[in-house]
PDB file of C-alpha atoms in Angstrom:
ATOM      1  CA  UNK A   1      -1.406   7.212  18.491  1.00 93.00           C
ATOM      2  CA  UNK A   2       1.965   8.177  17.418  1.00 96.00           C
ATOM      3  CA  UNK A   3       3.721  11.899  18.222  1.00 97.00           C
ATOM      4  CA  UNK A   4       6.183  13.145  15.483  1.00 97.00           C
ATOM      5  CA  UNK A   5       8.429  15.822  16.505  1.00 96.00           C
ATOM      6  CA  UNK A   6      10.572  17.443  14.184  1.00 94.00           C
ATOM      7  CA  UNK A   7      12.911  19.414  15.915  1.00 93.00           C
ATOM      8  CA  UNK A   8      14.097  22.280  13.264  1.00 88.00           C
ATOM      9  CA  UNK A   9      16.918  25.304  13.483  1.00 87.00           C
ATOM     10  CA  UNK A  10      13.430  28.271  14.310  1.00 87.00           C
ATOM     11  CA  UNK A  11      10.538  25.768  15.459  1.00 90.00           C
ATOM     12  CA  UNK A  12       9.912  22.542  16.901  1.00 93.00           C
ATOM     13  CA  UNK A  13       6.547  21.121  14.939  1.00 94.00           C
ATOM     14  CA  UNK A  14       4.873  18.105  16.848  1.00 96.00           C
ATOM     15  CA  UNK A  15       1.801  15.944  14.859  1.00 96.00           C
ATOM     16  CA  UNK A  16      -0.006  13.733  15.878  1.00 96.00           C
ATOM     17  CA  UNK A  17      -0.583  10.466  13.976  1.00 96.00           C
ATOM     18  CA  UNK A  18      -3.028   7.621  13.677  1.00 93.00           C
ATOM     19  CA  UNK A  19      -1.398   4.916  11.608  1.00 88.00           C
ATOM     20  CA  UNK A  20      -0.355   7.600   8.323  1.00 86.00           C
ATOM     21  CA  UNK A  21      -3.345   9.681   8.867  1.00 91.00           C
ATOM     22  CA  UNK A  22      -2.193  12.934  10.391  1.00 93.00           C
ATOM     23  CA  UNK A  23      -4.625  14.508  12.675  1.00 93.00           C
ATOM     24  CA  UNK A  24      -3.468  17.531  14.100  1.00 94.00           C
ATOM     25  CA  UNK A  25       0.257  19.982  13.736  1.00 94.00           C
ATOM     26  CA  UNK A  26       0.954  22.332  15.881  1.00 95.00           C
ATOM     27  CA  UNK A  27       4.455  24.206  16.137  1.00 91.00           C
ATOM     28  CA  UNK A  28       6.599  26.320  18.449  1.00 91.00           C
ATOM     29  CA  UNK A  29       9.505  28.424  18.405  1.00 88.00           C
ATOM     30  CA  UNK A  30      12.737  26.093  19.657  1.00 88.00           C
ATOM     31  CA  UNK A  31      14.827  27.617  21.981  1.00 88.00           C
ATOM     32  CA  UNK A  32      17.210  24.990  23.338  1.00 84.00           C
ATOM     33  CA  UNK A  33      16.780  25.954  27.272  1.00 86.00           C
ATOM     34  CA  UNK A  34      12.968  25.140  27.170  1.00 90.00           C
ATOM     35  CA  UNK A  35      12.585  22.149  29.205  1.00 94.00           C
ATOM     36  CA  UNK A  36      10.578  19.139  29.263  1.00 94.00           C
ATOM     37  CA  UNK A  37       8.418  20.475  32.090  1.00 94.00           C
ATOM     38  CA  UNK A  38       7.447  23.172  29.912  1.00 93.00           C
ATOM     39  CA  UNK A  39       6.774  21.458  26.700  1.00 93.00           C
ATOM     40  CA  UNK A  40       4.717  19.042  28.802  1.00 94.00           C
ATOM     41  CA  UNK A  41       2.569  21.990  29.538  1.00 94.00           C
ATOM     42  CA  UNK A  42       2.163  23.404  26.636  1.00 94.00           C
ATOM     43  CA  UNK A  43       1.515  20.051  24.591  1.00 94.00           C
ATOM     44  CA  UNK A  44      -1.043  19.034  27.430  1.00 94.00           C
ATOM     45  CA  UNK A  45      -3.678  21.927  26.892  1.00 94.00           C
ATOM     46  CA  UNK A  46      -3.153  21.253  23.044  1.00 94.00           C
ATOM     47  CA  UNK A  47      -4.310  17.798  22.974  1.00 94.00           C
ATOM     48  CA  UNK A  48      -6.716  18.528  25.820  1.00 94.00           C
ATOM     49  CA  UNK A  49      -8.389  21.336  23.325  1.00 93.00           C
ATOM     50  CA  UNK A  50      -8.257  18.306  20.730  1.00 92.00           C
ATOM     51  CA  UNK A  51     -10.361  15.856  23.195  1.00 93.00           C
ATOM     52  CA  UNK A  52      -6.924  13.887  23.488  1.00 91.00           C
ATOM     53  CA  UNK A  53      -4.723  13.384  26.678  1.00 90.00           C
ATOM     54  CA  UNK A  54      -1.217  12.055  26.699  1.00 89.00           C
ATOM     55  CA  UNK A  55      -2.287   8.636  28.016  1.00 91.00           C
ATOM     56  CA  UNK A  56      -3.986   8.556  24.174  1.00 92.00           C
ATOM     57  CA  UNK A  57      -0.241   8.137  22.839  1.00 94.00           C
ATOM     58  CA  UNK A  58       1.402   5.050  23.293  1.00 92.00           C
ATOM     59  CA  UNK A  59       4.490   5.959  20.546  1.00 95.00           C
ATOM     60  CA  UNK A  60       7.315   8.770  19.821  1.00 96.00           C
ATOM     61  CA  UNK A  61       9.552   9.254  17.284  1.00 97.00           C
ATOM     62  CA  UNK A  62      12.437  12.248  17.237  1.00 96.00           C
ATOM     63  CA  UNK A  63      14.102  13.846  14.386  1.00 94.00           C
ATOM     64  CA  UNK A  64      16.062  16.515  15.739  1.00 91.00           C
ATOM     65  CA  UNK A  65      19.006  18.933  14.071  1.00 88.00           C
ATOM     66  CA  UNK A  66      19.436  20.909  17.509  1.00 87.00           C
ATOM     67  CA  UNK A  67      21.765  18.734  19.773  1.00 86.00           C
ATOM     68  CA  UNK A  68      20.921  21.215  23.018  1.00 87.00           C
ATOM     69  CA  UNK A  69      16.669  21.168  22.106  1.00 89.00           C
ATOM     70  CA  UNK A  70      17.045  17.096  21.808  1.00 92.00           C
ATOM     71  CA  UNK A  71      17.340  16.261  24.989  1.00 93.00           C
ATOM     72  CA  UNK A  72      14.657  18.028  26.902  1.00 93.00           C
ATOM     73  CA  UNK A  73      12.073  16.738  23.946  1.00 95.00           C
ATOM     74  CA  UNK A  74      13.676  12.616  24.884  1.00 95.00           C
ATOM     75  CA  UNK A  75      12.663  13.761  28.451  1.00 94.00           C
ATOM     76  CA  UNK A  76       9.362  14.988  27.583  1.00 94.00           C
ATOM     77  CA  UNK A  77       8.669  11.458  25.880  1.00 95.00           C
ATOM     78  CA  UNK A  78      10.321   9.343  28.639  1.00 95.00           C
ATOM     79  CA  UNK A  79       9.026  11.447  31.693  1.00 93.00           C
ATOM     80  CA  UNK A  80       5.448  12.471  30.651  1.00 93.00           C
ATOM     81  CA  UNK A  81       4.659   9.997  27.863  1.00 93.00           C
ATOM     82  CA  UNK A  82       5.752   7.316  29.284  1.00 92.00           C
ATOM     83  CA  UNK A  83       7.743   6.263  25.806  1.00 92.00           C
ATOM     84  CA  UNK A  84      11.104   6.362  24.676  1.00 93.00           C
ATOM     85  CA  UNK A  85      10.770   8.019  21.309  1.00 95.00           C
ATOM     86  CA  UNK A  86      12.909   6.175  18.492  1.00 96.00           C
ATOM     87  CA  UNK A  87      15.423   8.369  17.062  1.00 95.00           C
ATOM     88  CA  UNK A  88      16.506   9.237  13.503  1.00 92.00           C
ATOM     89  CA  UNK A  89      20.224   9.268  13.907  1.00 89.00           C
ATOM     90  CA  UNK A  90      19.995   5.424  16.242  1.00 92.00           C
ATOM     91  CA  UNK A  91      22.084   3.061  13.640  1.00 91.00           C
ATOM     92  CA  UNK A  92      19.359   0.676  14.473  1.00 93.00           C
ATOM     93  CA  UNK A  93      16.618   2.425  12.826  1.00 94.00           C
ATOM     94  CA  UNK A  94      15.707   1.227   9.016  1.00 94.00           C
ATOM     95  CA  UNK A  95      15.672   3.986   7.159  1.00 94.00           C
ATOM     96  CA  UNK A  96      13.923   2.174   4.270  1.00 92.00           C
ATOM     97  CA  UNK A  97      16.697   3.815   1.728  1.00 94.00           C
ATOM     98  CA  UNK A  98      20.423   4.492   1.712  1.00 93.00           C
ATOM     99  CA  UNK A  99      22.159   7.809   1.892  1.00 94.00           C
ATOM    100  CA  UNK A 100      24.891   7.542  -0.407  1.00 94.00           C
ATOM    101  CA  UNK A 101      27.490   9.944   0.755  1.00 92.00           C
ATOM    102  CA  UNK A 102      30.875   9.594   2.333  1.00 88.00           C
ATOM    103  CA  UNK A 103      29.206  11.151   5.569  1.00 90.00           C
ATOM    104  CA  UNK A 104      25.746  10.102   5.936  1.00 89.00           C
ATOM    105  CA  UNK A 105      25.928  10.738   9.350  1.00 85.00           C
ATOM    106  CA  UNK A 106      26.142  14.628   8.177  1.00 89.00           C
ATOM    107  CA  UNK A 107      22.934  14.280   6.898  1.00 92.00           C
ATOM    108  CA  UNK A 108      19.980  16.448   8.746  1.00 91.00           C
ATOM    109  CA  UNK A 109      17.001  14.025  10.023  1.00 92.00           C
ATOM    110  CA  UNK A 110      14.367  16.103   8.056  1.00 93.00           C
ATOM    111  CA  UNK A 111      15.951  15.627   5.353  1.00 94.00           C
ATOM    112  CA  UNK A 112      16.026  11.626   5.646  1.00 95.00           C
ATOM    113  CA  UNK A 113      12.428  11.999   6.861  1.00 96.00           C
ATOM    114  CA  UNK A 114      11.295  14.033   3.799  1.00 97.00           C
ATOM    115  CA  UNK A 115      12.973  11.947   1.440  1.00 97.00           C
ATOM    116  CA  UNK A 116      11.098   8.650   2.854  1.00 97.00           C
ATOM    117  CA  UNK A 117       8.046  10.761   2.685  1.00 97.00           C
ATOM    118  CA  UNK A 118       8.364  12.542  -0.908  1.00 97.00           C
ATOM    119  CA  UNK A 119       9.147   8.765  -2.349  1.00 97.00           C
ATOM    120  CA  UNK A 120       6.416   7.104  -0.724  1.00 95.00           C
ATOM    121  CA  UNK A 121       4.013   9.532  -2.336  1.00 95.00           C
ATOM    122  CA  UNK A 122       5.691  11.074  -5.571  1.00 96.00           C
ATOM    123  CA  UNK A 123       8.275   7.828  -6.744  1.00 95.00           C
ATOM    124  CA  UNK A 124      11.457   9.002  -8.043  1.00 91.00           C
ATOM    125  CA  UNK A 125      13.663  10.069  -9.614  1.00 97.00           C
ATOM    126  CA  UNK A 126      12.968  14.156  -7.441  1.00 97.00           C
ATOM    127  CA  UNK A 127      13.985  17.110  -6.255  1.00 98.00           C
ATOM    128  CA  UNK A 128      13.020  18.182  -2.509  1.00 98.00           C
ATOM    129  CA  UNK A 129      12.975  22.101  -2.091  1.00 98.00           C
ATOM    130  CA  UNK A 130      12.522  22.526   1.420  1.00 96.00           C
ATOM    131  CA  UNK A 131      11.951  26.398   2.482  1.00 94.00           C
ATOM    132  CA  UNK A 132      13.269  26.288   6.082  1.00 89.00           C
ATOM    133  CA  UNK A 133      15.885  28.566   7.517  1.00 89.00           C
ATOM    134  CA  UNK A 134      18.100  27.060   5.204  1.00 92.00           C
ATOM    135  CA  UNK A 135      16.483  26.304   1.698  1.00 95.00           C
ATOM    136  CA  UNK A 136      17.668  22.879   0.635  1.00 96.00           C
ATOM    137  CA  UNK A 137      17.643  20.942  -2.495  1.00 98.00           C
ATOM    138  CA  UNK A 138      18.000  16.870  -2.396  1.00 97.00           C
ATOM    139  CA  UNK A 139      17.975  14.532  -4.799  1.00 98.00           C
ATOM    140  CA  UNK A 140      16.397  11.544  -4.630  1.00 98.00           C
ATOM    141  CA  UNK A 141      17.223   8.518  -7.368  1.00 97.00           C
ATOM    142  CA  UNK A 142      14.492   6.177  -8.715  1.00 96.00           C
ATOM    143  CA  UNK A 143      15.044   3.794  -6.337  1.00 96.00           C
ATOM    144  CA  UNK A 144      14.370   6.390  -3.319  1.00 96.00           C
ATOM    145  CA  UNK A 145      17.917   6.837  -2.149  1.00 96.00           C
ATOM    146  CA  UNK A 146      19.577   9.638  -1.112  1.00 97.00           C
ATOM    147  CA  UNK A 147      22.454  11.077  -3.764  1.00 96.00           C
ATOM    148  CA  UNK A 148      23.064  14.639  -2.318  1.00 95.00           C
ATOM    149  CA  UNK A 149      21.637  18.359  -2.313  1.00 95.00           C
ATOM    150  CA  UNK A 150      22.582  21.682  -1.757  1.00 96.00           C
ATOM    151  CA  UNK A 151      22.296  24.163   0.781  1.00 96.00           C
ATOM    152  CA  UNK A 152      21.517  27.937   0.323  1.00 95.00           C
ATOM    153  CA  UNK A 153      20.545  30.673   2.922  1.00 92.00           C
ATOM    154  CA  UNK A 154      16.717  30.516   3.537  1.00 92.00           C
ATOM    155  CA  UNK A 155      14.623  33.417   2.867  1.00 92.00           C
ATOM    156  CA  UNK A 156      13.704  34.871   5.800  1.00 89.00           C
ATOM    157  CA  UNK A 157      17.367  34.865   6.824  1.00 89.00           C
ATOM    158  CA  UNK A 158      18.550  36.457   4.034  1.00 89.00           C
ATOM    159  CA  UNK A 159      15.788  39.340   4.684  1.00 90.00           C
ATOM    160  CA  UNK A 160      17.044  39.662   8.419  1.00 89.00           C
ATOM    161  CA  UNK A 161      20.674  39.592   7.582  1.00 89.00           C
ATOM    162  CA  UNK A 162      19.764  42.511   4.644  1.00 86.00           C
ATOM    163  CA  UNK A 163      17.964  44.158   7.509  1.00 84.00           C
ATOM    164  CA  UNK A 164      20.485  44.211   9.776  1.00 88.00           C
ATOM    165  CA  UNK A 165      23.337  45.042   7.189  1.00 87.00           C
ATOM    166  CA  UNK A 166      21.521  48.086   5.631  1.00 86.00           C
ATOM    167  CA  UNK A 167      20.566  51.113   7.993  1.00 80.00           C
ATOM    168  CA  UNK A 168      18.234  52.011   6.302  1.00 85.00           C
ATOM    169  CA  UNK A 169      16.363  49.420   4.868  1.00 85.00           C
ATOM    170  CA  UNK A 170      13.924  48.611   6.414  1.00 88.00           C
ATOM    171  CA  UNK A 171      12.469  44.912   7.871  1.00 89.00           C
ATOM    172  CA  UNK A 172       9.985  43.750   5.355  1.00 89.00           C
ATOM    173  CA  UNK A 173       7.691  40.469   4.854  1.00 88.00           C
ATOM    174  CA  UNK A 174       8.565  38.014   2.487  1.00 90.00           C
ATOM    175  CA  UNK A 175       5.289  38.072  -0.422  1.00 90.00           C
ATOM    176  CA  UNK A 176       5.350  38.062  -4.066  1.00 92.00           C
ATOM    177  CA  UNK A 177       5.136  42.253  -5.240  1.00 91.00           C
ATOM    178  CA  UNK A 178       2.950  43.594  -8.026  1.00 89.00           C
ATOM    179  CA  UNK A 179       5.314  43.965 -10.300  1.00 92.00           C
ATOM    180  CA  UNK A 180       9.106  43.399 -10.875  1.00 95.00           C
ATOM    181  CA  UNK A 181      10.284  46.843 -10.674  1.00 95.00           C
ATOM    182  CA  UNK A 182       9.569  48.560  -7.799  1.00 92.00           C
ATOM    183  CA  UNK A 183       8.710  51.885  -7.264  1.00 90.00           C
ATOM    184  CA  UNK A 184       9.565  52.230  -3.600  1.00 92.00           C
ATOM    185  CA  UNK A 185      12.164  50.534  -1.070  1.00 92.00           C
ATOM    186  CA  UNK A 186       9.798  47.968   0.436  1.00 93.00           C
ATOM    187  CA  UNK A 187       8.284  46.730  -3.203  1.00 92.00           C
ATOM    188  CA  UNK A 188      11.883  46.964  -4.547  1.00 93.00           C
ATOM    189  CA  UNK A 189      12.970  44.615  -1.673  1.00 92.00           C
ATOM    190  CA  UNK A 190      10.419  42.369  -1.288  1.00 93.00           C
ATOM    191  CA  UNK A 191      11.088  41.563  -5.539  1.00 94.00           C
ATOM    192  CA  UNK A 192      14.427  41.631  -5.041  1.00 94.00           C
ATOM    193  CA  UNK A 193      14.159  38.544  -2.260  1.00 93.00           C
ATOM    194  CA  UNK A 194      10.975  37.239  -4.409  1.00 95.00           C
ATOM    195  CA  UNK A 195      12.103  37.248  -7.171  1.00 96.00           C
ATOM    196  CA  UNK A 196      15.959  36.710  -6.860  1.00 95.00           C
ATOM    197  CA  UNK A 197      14.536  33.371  -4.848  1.00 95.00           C
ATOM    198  CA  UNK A 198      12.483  32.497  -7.736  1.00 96.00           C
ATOM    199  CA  UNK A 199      15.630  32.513  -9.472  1.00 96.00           C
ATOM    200  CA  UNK A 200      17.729  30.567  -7.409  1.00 96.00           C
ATOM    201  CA  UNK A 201      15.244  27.804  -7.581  1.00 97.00           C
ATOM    202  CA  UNK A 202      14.524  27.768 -10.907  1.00 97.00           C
ATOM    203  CA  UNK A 203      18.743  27.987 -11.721  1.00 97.00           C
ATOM    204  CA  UNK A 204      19.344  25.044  -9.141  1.00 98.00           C
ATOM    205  CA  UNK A 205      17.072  22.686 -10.160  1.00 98.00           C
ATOM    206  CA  UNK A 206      18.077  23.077 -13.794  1.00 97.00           C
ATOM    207  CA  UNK A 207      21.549  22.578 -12.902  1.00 97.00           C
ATOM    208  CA  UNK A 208      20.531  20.368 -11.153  1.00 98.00           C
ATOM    209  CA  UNK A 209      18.420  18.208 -13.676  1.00 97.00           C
ATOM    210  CA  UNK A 210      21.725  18.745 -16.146  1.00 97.00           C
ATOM    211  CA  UNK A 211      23.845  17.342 -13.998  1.00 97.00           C
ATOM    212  CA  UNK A 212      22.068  14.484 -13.244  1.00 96.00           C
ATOM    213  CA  UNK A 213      20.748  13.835 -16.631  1.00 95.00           C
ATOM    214  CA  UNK A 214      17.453  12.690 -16.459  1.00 94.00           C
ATOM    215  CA  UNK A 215      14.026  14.926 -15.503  1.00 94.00           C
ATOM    216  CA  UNK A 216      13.261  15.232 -11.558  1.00 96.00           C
ATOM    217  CA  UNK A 217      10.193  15.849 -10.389  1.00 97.00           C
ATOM    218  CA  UNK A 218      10.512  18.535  -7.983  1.00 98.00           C
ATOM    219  CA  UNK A 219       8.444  19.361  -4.540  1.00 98.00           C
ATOM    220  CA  UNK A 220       8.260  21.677  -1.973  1.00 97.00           C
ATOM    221  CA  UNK A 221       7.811  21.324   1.750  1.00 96.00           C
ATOM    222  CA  UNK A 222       8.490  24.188   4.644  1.00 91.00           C
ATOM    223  CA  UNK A 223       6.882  27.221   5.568  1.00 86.00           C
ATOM    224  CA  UNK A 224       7.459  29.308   2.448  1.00 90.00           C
ATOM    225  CA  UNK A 225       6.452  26.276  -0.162  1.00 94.00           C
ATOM    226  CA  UNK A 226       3.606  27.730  -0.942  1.00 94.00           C
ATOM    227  CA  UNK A 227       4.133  30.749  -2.595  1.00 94.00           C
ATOM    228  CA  UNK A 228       6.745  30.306  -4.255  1.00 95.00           C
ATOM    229  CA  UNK A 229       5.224  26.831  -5.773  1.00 95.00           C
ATOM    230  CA  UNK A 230       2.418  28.741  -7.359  1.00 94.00           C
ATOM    231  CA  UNK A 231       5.276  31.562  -8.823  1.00 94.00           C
ATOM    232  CA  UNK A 232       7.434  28.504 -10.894  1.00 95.00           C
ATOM    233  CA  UNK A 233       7.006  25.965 -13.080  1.00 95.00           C
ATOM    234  CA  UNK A 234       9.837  24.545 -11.908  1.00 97.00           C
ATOM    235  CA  UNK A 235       7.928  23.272  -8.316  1.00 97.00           C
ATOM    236  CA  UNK A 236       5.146  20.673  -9.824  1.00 96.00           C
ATOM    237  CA  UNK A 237       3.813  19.965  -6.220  1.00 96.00           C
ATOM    238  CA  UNK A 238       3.799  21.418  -2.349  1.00 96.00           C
ATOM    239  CA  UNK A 239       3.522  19.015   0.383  1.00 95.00           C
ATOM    240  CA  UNK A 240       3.048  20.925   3.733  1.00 92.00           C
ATOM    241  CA  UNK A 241       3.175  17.585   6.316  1.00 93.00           C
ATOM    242  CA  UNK A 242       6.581  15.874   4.301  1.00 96.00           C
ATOM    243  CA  UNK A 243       8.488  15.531   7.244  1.00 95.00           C
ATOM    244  CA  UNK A 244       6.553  14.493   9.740  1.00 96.00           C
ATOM    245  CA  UNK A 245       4.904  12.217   7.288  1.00 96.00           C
ATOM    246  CA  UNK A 246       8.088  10.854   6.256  1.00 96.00           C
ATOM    247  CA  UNK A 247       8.386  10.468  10.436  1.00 97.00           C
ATOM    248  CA  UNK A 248       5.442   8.341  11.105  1.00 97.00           C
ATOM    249  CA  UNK A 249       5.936   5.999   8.006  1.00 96.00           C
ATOM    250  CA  UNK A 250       9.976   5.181   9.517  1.00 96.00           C
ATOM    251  CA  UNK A 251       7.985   4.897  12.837  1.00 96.00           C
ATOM    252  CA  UNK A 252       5.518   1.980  11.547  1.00 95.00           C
ATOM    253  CA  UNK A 253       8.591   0.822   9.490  1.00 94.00           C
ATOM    254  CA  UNK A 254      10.304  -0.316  12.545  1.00 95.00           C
ATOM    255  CA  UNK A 255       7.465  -0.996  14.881  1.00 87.00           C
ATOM    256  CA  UNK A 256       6.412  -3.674  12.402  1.00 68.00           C
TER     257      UNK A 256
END
């Protein structure tokens, strides 16, 4: 079986893969200074509680965009897995597609990994909205390479830093409200995040589309994807496992 780790800015989210069947995610928060003796622990009782042990997984593959988290999750593979995981950002990896920037080097591994993923199962020409801490927008052509994106705050950040900016505003969840206007603080923040979001993603990917000229399909991945996929027209699918996904098929691209 194969481990895919994807290694993100707020949580680390490990699957676990036979061939492109995912059978189990779990995630935790990533804070750089947790070490490989620690992960160890924590992923042991998880696959114990799944009736799996580490001797059950015989590959590893890393996409990491947290240089001080990526080491202690090589020596978690190398020291307790007994596998040196294959890496996103090693030259010698086939991507199966071309990034075609002037730095593709400056290119996030999820980002690779969801693009290999949202091709293999939607074609192309698309749009990936991916709700992490940042909320990103790539475009993928018809051939499934990479052309570019965009970058915009994420949600949640955006409702921490108005948190922390406002004294008296309070912290608040991020949910769609009952109605536009709101008749309180909390319902007049949580539409003015919802709802101003629903805006920026509806305004990007028509610029977006414009720009390009031709229609995109766009999808959604990240933690978020879900509600705001069933709020806009604009999102025609949601596709919870896309990275990791898009890990294990650039795993068994290689390993063939």
């Amino acid at each position: 079986m194969l481990l895919a780790i994807d290694s993100g800015n707020t949580n680390v989210v490990f699957a676990i893969y036979d061939g492109e069947d995912c059978r189990v995610t779990w995630r935790c928060g990533n804070h750089p200074k947790r070490t490989a003796d620690e992960y160890a622990v924590w992923l042991t009782q998880l696959l114990d509680l799944e009736g799996l042990a580490s001797k059950d997984i015989d590959g590893a593959i890393l996409a990491s965009v947290v240089p001080e988290a990526k080491i202690n999750l090589i020596q978690l593979c190398q020291q307790y897995l007994k596998c040196a995981p294959m890496l996103i950002d090693d030259p010698e990896v086939d991507l199966g597609l071309d990034i075609m920037l002037e730095r593709p080097d400056h290119v996030g591994d999820d980002r690779i990994a969801n693009a290999v993923a949202a091709y293999g199962r939607f074609g192309g020409p698309l749009i990936i909205v991916d709700f992490g801490t940042a909320t990103t927008f790539d475009v993928i052509d018809a051939a499934g390479n990479y052309t570019g994106g965009i970058i915009a705050p994420g949600v949640n950040l955006s409702v921490e830093a108005l948190y922390q900016a406002a004294a008296r505003l309070p912290r608040i969840s991020v949910e769609q409200p009952s109605s536009v206007i709101g008749k309180s603080t909390v319902p007049a923040m949580q539409s003015g995040v919802f709802w101003g979001y629903v805006g920026l993603i509806e305004g990007l990917i028509a610029r977006i589309t414009q720009e390009y000229g031709q229609e995109l399909k766009a999808v959604a991945t990240g933690g978020l994807a879900q509600i705001f996929t069933d709020a806009t027209d604009s999102i025609e699918a949601n596709d919870p496992d896309m990275t990791t996904r898009g890990l294990a098929q650039i795993y068994l691209r290689n390993a063939k």
